[in-house]
Amino acid sequence: PPTSSSAGAGASAPSAPSGATFQVIVTGQLEGCVNPGESSLLCKYDVVYGSDWSVIYGTDHGITQTASISSTEGVAVWNHPLEMSFSSRNPHGWPQITLAIFGPDLLGRDVVRGYGCLRLPVYTGRYTRKVRIWIPNHSSSFFTVLGRLTGRHAEYLDSRFSARGPGREITRVSSYGYVKVVLDVVVSGAKSFGYTAIPVVERNDFL
């Protein structure tokens, strides 16, 4: 199964000079989260990528500060910086950022409030993305009622599950707001592998 450093066997890539790689350079920030009904939120993120990929700069995981949700705008503002660079010989397993949102329960403990996943753009450019946040539903009505009484949602054992295919099709989820992410992406060296990168000035997508 994929982890932050392994996402399964890769597919064959076009021929390229021996030892050559292409790079994906990412800077940006997790700006904040809109999640109705919460008082404060934080975000833990992991980058999941294939076995042919490696991190050459920065970190592939992190955590934001806890931010109170504005009573006027209903947004928890983090402005948490992202800065990472990857190299690979194979586009299979293109990096994805998984998000796990946490907020306090009735006892003040941080519990899961939602998950999200964003695949890094494949073209050079600046991107503003609103990543939908969702939470898995409980398996029965009893646990649904119990969750409402205790303030705890159903959760995954591994937050990186949101970037994986197997098992997702049988998971029922409910939407709980979104996280705004701003990314500046540079894809370098892809032409030597037969890929053409199309410059993009700005894209605004709701995922």
Coordinates of C-alpha atoms in Angstrom, one line a residue:
P1 CA 0.0 0.0 0.0
P2 CA 1.2 3.6 -0.6
T3 CA 2.8 5.6 2.1
S4 CA 4.4 9.1 2.1
S5 CA 7.4 7.4 0.4
S6 CA 5.7 4.6 -1.5
A7 CA 2.6 4.3 -3.6
G8 CA 3.0 1.0 -5.3
A9 CA 4.8 -0.1 -8.4
G10 CA 5.2 2.4 -11.2
A11 CA 4.3 2.3 -14.8
S12 CA 6.9 2.4 -17.5
A13 CA 8.0 6.0 -18.5
P14 CA 9.3 7.3 -21.9
S15 CA 13.0 6.8 -22.5
A16 CA 15.3 9.5 -21.1
P17 CA 19.0 10.0 -20.6
S18 CA 20.5 7.6 -18.1
G19 CA 20.3 9.1 -14.5
A20 CA 18.0 12.0 -15.6
T21 CA 15.0 13.0 -13.5
F22 CA 12.4 15.7 -13.7
Q23 CA 11.5 17.9 -10.8
V24 CA 8.3 19.3 -9.3
I25 CA 8.9 22.4 -7.1
V26 CA 6.0 23.6 -4.9
T27 CA 5.6 26.6 -2.7
G28 CA 2.4 28.0 -1.2
Q29 CA 0.3 27.9 1.8
L30 CA -2.7 26.3 3.6
E31 CA -4.7 29.5 4.0
G32 CA -7.5 28.3 6.1
C33 CA -10.7 26.3 6.6
V34 CA -14.4 26.9 6.4
N35 CA -16.1 24.3 8.6
P36 CA -19.6 25.1 10.1
G37 CA -20.3 24.5 13.7
E38 CA -16.7 24.5 15.0
S39 CA -14.9 26.9 17.3
S40 CA -11.3 26.2 16.4
L41 CA -9.4 24.0 13.9
L42 CA -5.9 22.7 13.0
C43 CA -4.7 20.7 10.0
K44 CA -2.3 17.9 9.8
Y45 CA -1.0 17.2 6.3
D46 CA 1.0 14.4 4.6
V47 CA 2.2 14.1 1.0
V48 CA 1.7 10.7 -0.5
Y49 CA 3.7 9.8 -3.6
G50 CA 5.0 6.8 -5.6
S51 CA 8.0 4.6 -5.1
D52 CA 9.8 6.3 -8.0
W53 CA 9.6 9.7 -6.3
S54 CA 11.9 11.3 -3.7
V55 CA 11.9 14.5 -1.7
I56 CA 14.9 16.6 -2.5
Y57 CA 14.0 19.7 -0.4
G58 CA 11.5 20.5 2.3
T59 CA 9.2 18.2 4.2
D60 CA 6.4 15.9 3.2
H61 CA 4.3 16.3 6.4
G62 CA 3.4 19.0 8.9
I63 CA 0.9 20.5 11.2
T64 CA -0.6 24.0 11.4
Q65 CA -1.3 26.1 14.5
T66 CA -4.7 25.9 16.0
A67 CA -6.8 28.8 14.8
S68 CA -10.1 30.1 16.2
I69 CA -12.9 30.4 13.7
S70 CA -14.0 34.0 13.0
S71 CA -17.5 34.8 14.2
T72 CA -18.0 37.2 11.2
E73 CA -16.5 35.2 8.3
G74 CA -16.7 31.7 9.7
V75 CA -13.1 30.9 8.7
A76 CA -10.1 29.4 10.6
V77 CA -7.1 31.2 9.2
W78 CA -3.7 29.3 9.2
N79 CA -1.6 30.8 6.4
H80 CA 0.7 27.8 7.0
P81 CA 3.6 27.8 4.5
L82 CA 4.3 24.9 2.1
E83 CA 7.7 24.4 0.5
M84 CA 8.8 21.1 -1.0
S85 CA 10.6 19.8 -4.1
F86 CA 10.4 16.3 -5.6
S87 CA 12.3 14.4 -8.3
S88 CA 11.3 11.3 -10.3
R89 CA 11.8 9.4 -13.5
N90 CA 8.1 8.3 -13.6
P91 CA 4.9 10.3 -13.4
H92 CA 3.1 7.3 -11.8
G93 CA 2.4 8.1 -8.2
W94 CA 2.2 11.9 -8.7
P95 CA 2.2 13.5 -5.3
Q96 CA -1.0 14.2 -3.4
I97 CA -1.5 16.2 -0.3
T98 CA -3.8 14.6 2.3
L99 CA -5.4 16.8 4.9
A100 CA -6.8 15.8 8.3
I101 CA -8.7 18.5 10.1
F102 CA -9.0 18.4 13.9
G103 CA -11.1 20.4 16.4
P104 CA -11.9 20.1 20.1
D105 CA -14.6 17.9 21.5
L106 CA -16.6 18.5 24.6
L107 CA -13.6 17.6 26.8
G108 CA -11.2 19.8 24.9
R109 CA -9.5 16.9 23.2
D110 CA -8.5 17.3 19.5
V111 CA -10.6 14.9 17.4
V112 CA -11.1 14.5 13.7
R113 CA -13.4 16.9 12.0
G114 CA -12.7 16.0 8.4
Y115 CA -10.4 14.8 5.6
G116 CA -9.4 16.0 2.2
C117 CA -7.0 15.3 -0.6
L118 CA -5.4 17.4 -3.3
R119 CA -3.2 16.1 -6.2
L120 CA -0.4 18.5 -7.0
P121 CA -1.0 20.2 -10.3
V122 CA 0.9 18.7 -13.3
Y123 CA 1.5 22.0 -15.0
T124 CA 3.7 25.0 -14.1
G125 CA 1.5 27.8 -12.7
R126 CA -0.2 29.4 -9.8
Y127 CA -3.2 27.6 -8.4
T128 CA -5.9 28.5 -5.9
R129 CA -7.8 25.4 -4.8
K130 CA -10.8 24.9 -2.4
V131 CA -10.4 21.3 -1.2
R132 CA -13.7 19.8 0.0
I133 CA -13.6 18.4 3.5
W134 CA -15.6 15.3 4.3
I135 CA -16.0 12.9 7.2
P136 CA -16.9 9.1 7.0
N137 CA -20.3 8.2 8.2
H138 CA -20.8 5.8 11.1
S139 CA -21.6 2.2 10.3
S140 CA -24.9 2.2 12.2
S141 CA -27.5 4.5 13.7
F142 CA -26.4 3.6 17.2
F143 CA -22.9 4.9 16.6
T144 CA -24.3 7.9 14.8
V145 CA -26.3 8.9 17.9
L146 CA -23.3 8.1 20.2
G147 CA -21.0 10.2 18.0
R148 CA -23.4 13.2 18.3
L149 CA -23.6 12.8 22.0
T150 CA -19.8 12.6 22.5
G151 CA -18.9 15.0 19.8
R152 CA -16.7 12.5 17.9
H153 CA -17.0 11.6 14.3
A154 CA -16.0 8.3 12.6
E155 CA -12.4 8.4 11.6
Y156 CA -9.8 6.4 9.7
L157 CA -6.8 4.6 11.3
D158 CA -4.6 6.2 8.7
S159 CA -5.4 9.8 7.5
R160 CA -3.6 9.0 4.2
F161 CA -6.4 6.7 3.3
S162 CA -8.0 9.6 1.5
A163 CA -5.3 9.4 -1.2
R164 CA -5.8 5.7 -1.9
G165 CA -8.2 3.9 -4.2
P166 CA -8.9 0.5 -2.6
G167 CA -11.8 0.6 -0.2
R168 CA -12.9 4.2 -1.0
E169 CA -15.8 3.0 -3.1
I170 CA -17.6 1.5 0.0
T171 CA -17.0 4.4 2.3
R172 CA -20.0 6.7 2.8
V173 CA -19.1 10.3 3.7
S174 CA -20.7 13.7 4.4
S175 CA -19.3 17.0 3.3
Y176 CA -18.1 19.5 6.0
G177 CA -16.8 22.7 4.4
Y178 CA -13.5 23.2 2.6
V179 CA -9.8 24.1 3.0
K180 CA -8.3 26.9 0.8
V181 CA -4.9 26.1 -0.6
V182 CA -2.7 28.4 -2.8
L183 CA 0.2 26.7 -4.7
D184 CA 2.9 27.9 -7.0
V185 CA 4.1 24.9 -9.0
V186 CA 7.2 24.6 -11.3
V187 CA 7.6 21.4 -13.4
S188 CA 11.2 21.2 -14.7
G189 CA 12.9 18.6 -17.0
A190 CA 9.7 16.9 -18.2
K191 CA 10.6 17.4 -21.8
S192 CA 13.5 15.0 -21.7
F193 CA 10.9 12.3 -20.8
G194 CA 8.6 13.2 -23.7
Y195 CA 6.1 15.3 -21.6
T196 CA 5.1 18.8 -22.5
A197 CA 4.3 21.2 -19.6
I198 CA 1.8 23.9 -20.5
P199 CA 2.3 27.2 -18.5
V200 CA -0.8 28.2 -16.6
V201 CA -1.1 31.7 -15.1
E202 CA -3.9 31.1 -12.7
R203 CA -6.5 28.4 -12.0
N204 CA -9.3 28.5 -9.5
D205 CA -10.8 25.1 -8.9
F206 CA -13.3 23.8 -6.3
L207 CA -12.4 20.1 -5.7

